[in-house]
Amino acid sequence: MTGTPTSGPTGPRPEDTRPAPARTLDVGRLAQADRVARRREEGTGAGDGTVSQRNPYRPTMKRTWFLATKEYRAYFLREGAAVVVGLFVLNLMLGMVSMAAGLDSWTWWVELQRNPFVLVLNVLALAAAVLHTVSWDQLTPSIIKVQRGTRFLADGWIIAQQVLLLVIFAAVMVAWLGGAWS
């Protein structure tokens, strides 16, 4: 019998001869099994008579979770800015519908733009657009790596190139639209 896991050089190992530990009654498990059996009998569960035994871990989360770290605050600010931009877009869509509806509704929409709430909305939408532009410009160097020879271009140069292209594009658009309106 040498070589078997339950025997040693002089016979059975002492730990193998001990009696198995007595099983303790797990009341919580019995109660859960009782609830599952009752749900099966009642036909309640996943909708088709089956009952899921899965009990996922759901950590508790405070209502102020986004204030915990700097990254969470920045994430919450970016996501909240999307709501402001959405309201701004709805305002512009209302203007397009008003323009299509006729002169009276267009005049009403233009007067609506003088409302202090709409003015604040426009300023907040501009701030949200600037926030998104800055945050994306800061993320770009981690996405795009420009290699020149054996060295990589510094992150600041990539951001500077983006800002320069944005300024050139804005200047061209202002010149083009300014020329069209004069």
PDB file of N, CA, C and O in Angstrom, residues 41-85:
ATOM      1  N   GLU A  41     -43.617  26.654  -4.824  1.00  0.00           N
ATOM      2  CA  GLU A  41     -45.008  26.209  -4.712  1.00  0.00           C
ATOM      3  C   GLU A  41     -45.974  27.303  -5.150  1.00  0.00           C
ATOM      4  O   GLU A  41     -46.973  27.040  -5.799  1.00  0.00           O
ATOM      5  N   GLU A  42     -45.646  28.558  -4.812  1.00  0.00           N
ATOM      6  CA  GLU A  42     -46.524  29.673  -5.165  1.00  0.00           C
ATOM      7  C   GLU A  42     -46.383  30.055  -6.634  1.00  0.00           C
ATOM      8  O   GLU A  42     -47.243  30.732  -7.180  1.00  0.00           O
ATOM      9  N   GLY A  43     -45.286  29.651  -7.258  1.00  0.00           N
ATOM     10  CA  GLY A  43     -45.076  30.003  -8.652  1.00  0.00           C
ATOM     11  C   GLY A  43     -44.501  31.385  -8.825  1.00  0.00           C
ATOM     12  O   GLY A  43     -44.492  31.927  -9.924  1.00  0.00           O
ATOM     13  N   THR A  44     -44.031  31.990  -7.729  1.00  0.00           N
ATOM     14  CA  THR A  44     -43.407  33.311  -7.860  1.00  0.00           C
ATOM     15  C   THR A  44     -41.915  33.120  -8.001  1.00  0.00           C
ATOM     16  O   THR A  44     -41.339  32.172  -7.485  1.00  0.00           O
ATOM     17  N   GLY A  45     -41.291  33.992  -8.707  1.00  0.00           N
ATOM     18  CA  GLY A  45     -39.846  33.888  -8.910  1.00  0.00           C
ATOM     19  C   GLY A  45     -39.459  34.697 -10.107  1.00  0.00           C
ATOM     20  O   GLY A  45     -39.754  35.878 -10.188  1.00  0.00           O
ATOM     21  N   ALA A  46     -38.864  34.068 -11.102  1.00  0.00           N
ATOM     22  CA  ALA A  46     -38.374  34.783 -12.279  1.00  0.00           C
ATOM     23  C   ALA A  46     -39.481  35.005 -13.292  1.00  0.00           C
ATOM     24  O   ALA A  46     -39.225  35.398 -14.409  1.00  0.00           O
ATOM     25  N   GLY A  47     -40.716  34.730 -12.949  1.00  0.00           N
ATOM     26  CA  GLY A  47     -41.820  34.965 -13.865  1.00  0.00           C
ATOM     27  C   GLY A  47     -42.310  33.695 -14.533  1.00  0.00           C
ATOM     28  O   GLY A  47     -43.447  33.609 -14.963  1.00  0.00           O
ATOM     29  N   ASP A  48     -41.456  32.684 -14.624  1.00  0.00           N
ATOM     30  CA  ASP A  48     -41.860  31.456 -15.291  1.00  0.00           C
ATOM     31  C   ASP A  48     -41.898  30.278 -14.321  1.00  0.00           C
ATOM     32  O   ASP A  48     -41.855  29.131 -14.740  1.00  0.00           O
ATOM     33  N   GLY A  49     -41.962  30.572 -13.045  1.00  0.00           N
ATOM     34  CA  GLY A  49     -42.028  29.495 -12.060  1.00  0.00           C
ATOM     35  C   GLY A  49     -40.665  29.088 -11.538  1.00  0.00           C
ATOM     36  O   GLY A  49     -40.571  28.339 -10.585  1.00  0.00           O
ATOM     37  N   THR A  50     -39.591  29.569 -12.162  1.00  0.00           N
ATOM     38  CA  THR A  50     -38.256  29.226 -11.675  1.00  0.00           C
ATOM     39  C   THR A  50     -37.809  30.264 -10.657  1.00  0.00           C
ATOM     40  O   THR A  50     -38.246  31.396 -10.674  1.00  0.00           O
ATOM     41  N   VAL A  51     -36.967  29.834  -9.776  1.00  0.00           N
ATOM     42  CA  VAL A  51     -36.471  30.725  -8.733  1.00  0.00           C
ATOM     43  C   VAL A  51     -34.958  30.731  -8.818  1.00  0.00           C
ATOM     44  O   VAL A  51     -34.323  29.696  -8.906  1.00  0.00           O
ATOM     45  N   SER A  52     -34.392  31.921  -8.805  1.00  0.00           N
ATOM     46  CA  SER A  52     -32.948  32.049  -8.874  1.00  0.00           C
ATOM     47  C   SER A  52     -32.359  31.910  -7.474  1.00  0.00           C
ATOM     48  O   SER A  52     -32.843  32.512  -6.529  1.00  0.00           O
ATOM     49  N   GLN A  53     -31.312  31.134  -7.350  1.00  0.00           N
ATOM     50  CA  GLN A  53     -30.632  30.974  -6.073  1.00  0.00           C
ATOM     51  C   GLN A  53     -29.515  32.005  -5.945  1.00  0.00           C
ATOM     52  O   GLN A  53     -28.836  32.050  -4.940  1.00  0.00           O
ATOM     53  N   ARG A  54     -29.321  32.832  -6.964  1.00  0.00           N
ATOM     54  CA  ARG A  54     -28.228  33.800  -6.978  1.00  0.00           C
ATOM     55  C   ARG A  54     -28.535  34.942  -6.020  1.00  0.00           C
ATOM     56  O   ARG A  54     -29.608  35.502  -6.028  1.00  0.00           O
ATOM     57  N   ASN A  55     -27.547  35.289  -5.234  1.00  0.00           N
ATOM     58  CA  ASN A  55     -27.689  36.391  -4.310  1.00  0.00           C
ATOM     59  C   ASN A  55     -26.442  37.268  -4.461  1.00  0.00           C
ATOM     60  O   ASN A  55     -25.463  37.086  -3.751  1.00  0.00           O
ATOM     61  N   PRO A  56     -26.438  38.218  -5.423  1.00  0.00           N
ATOM     62  CA  PRO A  56     -25.216  38.972  -5.686  1.00  0.00           C
ATOM     63  C   PRO A  56     -24.870  39.927  -4.553  1.00  0.00           C
ATOM     64  O   PRO A  56     -25.746  40.375  -3.821  1.00  0.00           O
ATOM     65  N   TYR A  57     -23.592  40.237  -4.486  1.00  0.00           N
ATOM     66  CA  TYR A  57     -23.112  41.195  -3.488  1.00  0.00           C
ATOM     67  C   TYR A  57     -23.458  42.591  -3.973  1.00  0.00           C
ATOM     68  O   TYR A  57     -23.109  42.981  -5.076  1.00  0.00           O
ATOM     69  N   ARG A  58     -24.140  43.341  -3.154  1.00  0.00           N
ATOM     70  CA  ARG A  58     -24.497  44.714  -3.490  1.00  0.00           C
ATOM     71  C   ARG A  58     -23.943  45.628  -2.402  1.00  0.00           C
ATOM     72  O   ARG A  58     -24.519  45.741  -1.326  1.00  0.00           O
ATOM     73  N   PRO A  59     -22.820  46.266  -2.707  1.00  0.00           N
ATOM     74  CA  PRO A  59     -22.222  47.124  -1.680  1.00  0.00           C
ATOM     75  C   PRO A  59     -23.084  48.359  -1.428  1.00  0.00           C
ATOM     76  O   PRO A  59     -23.759  48.847  -2.324  1.00  0.00           O
ATOM     77  N   THR A  60     -23.057  48.816  -0.212  1.00  0.00           N
ATOM     78  CA  THR A  60     -23.804  50.027   0.101  1.00  0.00           C
ATOM     79  C   THR A  60     -23.041  51.226  -0.469  1.00  0.00           C
ATOM     80  O   THR A  60     -21.817  51.233  -0.485  1.00  0.00           O
ATOM     81  N   MET A  61     -23.784  52.196  -0.952  1.00  0.00           N
ATOM     82  CA  MET A  61     -23.165  53.371  -1.541  1.00  0.00           C
ATOM     83  C   MET A  61     -23.854  54.614  -1.004  1.00  0.00           C
ATOM     84  O   MET A  61     -25.075  54.699  -1.003  1.00  0.00           O
ATOM     85  N   LYS A  62     -23.053  55.561  -0.553  1.00  0.00           N
ATOM     86  CA  LYS A  62     -23.604  56.804  -0.041  1.00  0.00           C
ATOM     87  C   LYS A  62     -24.167  57.635  -1.185  1.00  0.00           C
ATOM     88  O   LYS A  62     -23.765  57.495  -2.332  1.00  0.00           O
ATOM     89  N   ARG A  63     -25.069  58.548  -0.848  1.00  0.00           N
ATOM     90  CA  ARG A  63     -25.622  59.439  -1.862  1.00  0.00           C
ATOM     91  C   ARG A  63     -24.589  60.453  -2.341  1.00  0.00           C
ATOM     92  O   ARG A  63     -24.738  61.024  -3.409  1.00  0.00           O
ATOM     93  N   THR A  64     -23.570  60.665  -1.586  1.00  0.00           N
ATOM     94  CA  THR A  64     -22.536  61.636  -1.953  1.00  0.00           C
ATOM     95  C   THR A  64     -21.257  60.945  -2.416  1.00  0.00           C
ATOM     96  O   THR A  64     -20.159  61.447  -2.193  1.00  0.00           O
ATOM     97  N   TRP A  65     -21.373  59.808  -3.104  1.00  0.00           N
ATOM     98  CA  TRP A  65     -20.214  59.045  -3.537  1.00  0.00           C
ATOM     99  C   TRP A  65     -19.335  59.862  -4.469  1.00  0.00           C
ATOM    100  O   TRP A  65     -18.125  59.702  -4.491  1.00  0.00           O
ATOM    101  N   PHE A  66     -19.929  60.764  -5.234  1.00  0.00           N
ATOM    102  CA  PHE A  66     -19.168  61.515  -6.224  1.00  0.00           C
ATOM    103  C   PHE A  66     -18.299  62.604  -5.590  1.00  0.00           C
ATOM    104  O   PHE A  66     -17.459  63.194  -6.265  1.00  0.00           O
ATOM    105  N   LEU A  67     -18.478  62.869  -4.316  1.00  0.00           N
ATOM    106  CA  LEU A  67     -17.640  63.857  -3.629  1.00  0.00           C
ATOM    107  C   LEU A  67     -16.409  63.228  -2.995  1.00  0.00           C
ATOM    108  O   LEU A  67     -15.580  63.933  -2.420  1.00  0.00           O
ATOM    109  N   ALA A  68     -16.271  61.916  -3.097  1.00  0.00           N
ATOM    110  CA  ALA A  68     -15.200  61.201  -2.392  1.00  0.00           C
ATOM    111  C   ALA A  68     -13.811  61.537  -2.930  1.00  0.00           C
ATOM    112  O   ALA A  68     -12.885  61.736  -2.155  1.00  0.00           O
ATOM    113  N   THR A  69     -13.644  61.579  -4.246  1.00  0.00           N
ATOM    114  CA  THR A  69     -12.323  61.838  -4.812  1.00  0.00           C
ATOM    115  C   THR A  69     -12.407  62.898  -5.899  1.00  0.00           C
ATOM    116  O   THR A  69     -13.486  63.216  -6.403  1.00  0.00           O
ATOM    117  N   LYS A  70     -11.261  63.415  -6.268  1.00  0.00           N
ATOM    118  CA  LYS A  70     -11.181  64.430  -7.314  1.00  0.00           C
ATOM    119  C   LYS A  70     -11.670  63.866  -8.653  1.00  0.00           C
ATOM    120  O   LYS A  70     -12.364  64.545  -9.409  1.00  0.00           O
ATOM    121  N   GLU A  71     -11.307  62.622  -8.947  1.00  0.00           N
ATOM    122  CA  GLU A  71     -11.710  62.000 -10.211  1.00  0.00           C
ATOM    123  C   GLU A  71     -13.219  61.823 -10.276  1.00  0.00           C
ATOM    124  O   GLU A  71     -13.829  62.029 -11.325  1.00  0.00           O
ATOM    125  N   TYR A  72     -13.840  61.410  -9.165  1.00  0.00           N
ATOM    126  CA  TYR A  72     -15.300  61.254  -9.132  1.00  0.00           C
ATOM    127  C   TYR A  72     -16.001  62.594  -9.334  1.00  0.00           C
ATOM    128  O   TYR A  72     -17.011  62.686 -10.029  1.00  0.00           O
ATOM    129  N   ARG A  73     -15.459  63.657  -8.712  1.00  0.00           N
ATOM    130  CA  ARG A  73     -16.066  64.990  -8.877  1.00  0.00           C
ATOM    131  C   ARG A  73     -15.981  65.445 -10.324  1.00  0.00           C
ATOM    132  O   ARG A  73     -16.934  65.999 -10.874  1.00  0.00           O
ATOM    133  N   ALA A  74     -14.834  65.218 -10.971  1.00  0.00           N
ATOM    134  CA  ALA A  74     -14.675  65.597 -12.375  1.00  0.00           C
ATOM    135  C   ALA A  74     -15.628  64.803 -13.257  1.00  0.00           C
ATOM    136  O   ALA A  74     -16.249  65.347 -14.179  1.00  0.00           O
ATOM    137  N   TYR A  75     -15.771  63.503 -12.973  1.00  0.00           N
ATOM    138  CA  TYR A  75     -16.701  62.657 -13.732  1.00  0.00           C
ATOM    139  C   TYR A  75     -18.133  63.161 -13.583  1.00  0.00           C
ATOM    140  O   TYR A  75     -18.861  63.301 -14.561  1.00  0.00           O
ATOM    141  N   PHE A  76     -18.530  63.473 -12.361  1.00  0.00           N
ATOM    142  CA  PHE A  76     -19.895  63.939 -12.111  1.00  0.00           C
ATOM    143  C   PHE A  76     -20.141  65.285 -12.791  1.00  0.00           C
ATOM    144  O   PHE A  76     -21.212  65.527 -13.346  1.00  0.00           O
ATOM    145  N   LEU A  77     -19.139  66.151 -12.779  1.00  0.00           N
ATOM    146  CA  LEU A  77     -19.279  67.451 -13.427  1.00  0.00           C
ATOM    147  C   LEU A  77     -19.438  67.291 -14.937  1.00  0.00           C
ATOM    148  O   LEU A  77     -20.288  67.947 -15.554  1.00  0.00           O
ATOM    149  N   ARG A  78     -18.641  66.395 -15.539  1.00  0.00           N
ATOM    150  CA  ARG A  78     -18.772  66.164 -16.985  1.00  0.00           C
ATOM    151  C   ARG A  78     -20.134  65.583 -17.336  1.00  0.00           C
ATOM    152  O   ARG A  78     -20.756  65.984 -18.308  1.00  0.00           O
ATOM    153  N   GLU A  79     -20.601  64.638 -16.554  1.00  0.00           N
ATOM    154  CA  GLU A  79     -21.900  64.033 -16.839  1.00  0.00           C
ATOM    155  C   GLU A  79     -23.043  65.019 -16.606  1.00  0.00           C
ATOM    156  O   GLU A  79     -24.014  65.052 -17.344  1.00  0.00           O
ATOM    157  N   GLY A  80     -22.921  65.843 -15.568  1.00  0.00           N
ATOM    158  CA  GLY A  80     -23.949  66.853 -15.323  1.00  0.00           C
ATOM    159  C   GLY A  80     -23.963  67.919 -16.402  1.00  0.00           C
ATOM    160  O   GLY A  80     -25.020  68.475 -16.736  1.00  0.00           O
ATOM    161  N   ALA A  81     -22.801  68.212 -16.970  1.00  0.00           N
ATOM    162  CA  ALA A  81     -22.731  69.193 -18.049  1.00  0.00           C
ATOM    163  C   ALA A  81     -23.483  68.708 -19.283  1.00  0.00           C
ATOM    164  O   ALA A  81     -24.004  69.516 -20.057  1.00  0.00           O
ATOM    165  N   ALA A  82     -23.579  67.410 -19.456  1.00  0.00           N
ATOM    166  CA  ALA A  82     -24.316  66.871 -20.604  1.00  0.00           C
ATOM    167  C   ALA A  82     -25.803  67.223 -20.512  1.00  0.00           C
ATOM    168  O   ALA A  82     -26.458  67.425 -21.539  1.00  0.00           O
ATOM    169  N   VAL A  83     -26.332  67.325 -19.316  1.00  0.00           N
ATOM    170  CA  VAL A  83     -27.745  67.710 -19.144  1.00  0.00           C
ATOM    171  C   VAL A  83     -27.948  69.147 -19.614  1.00  0.00           C
ATOM    172  O   VAL A  83     -28.913  69.456 -20.323  1.00  0.00           O
ATOM    173  N   VAL A  84     -27.013  70.023 -19.269  1.00  0.00           N
ATOM    174  CA  VAL A  84     -27.107  71.427 -19.681  1.00  0.00           C
ATOM    175  C   VAL A  84     -27.022  71.529 -21.204  1.00  0.00           C
ATOM    176  O   VAL A  84     -27.799  72.257 -21.838  1.00  0.00           O
ATOM    177  N   VAL A  85     -26.103  70.795 -21.804  1.00  0.00           N
ATOM    178  CA  VAL A  85     -25.965  70.821 -23.259  1.00  0.00           C
ATOM    179  C   VAL A  85     -27.229  70.267 -23.916  1.00  0.00           C
ATOM    180  O   VAL A  85     -27.686  70.778 -24.941  1.00  0.00           O
TER     181      VAL A  85
END
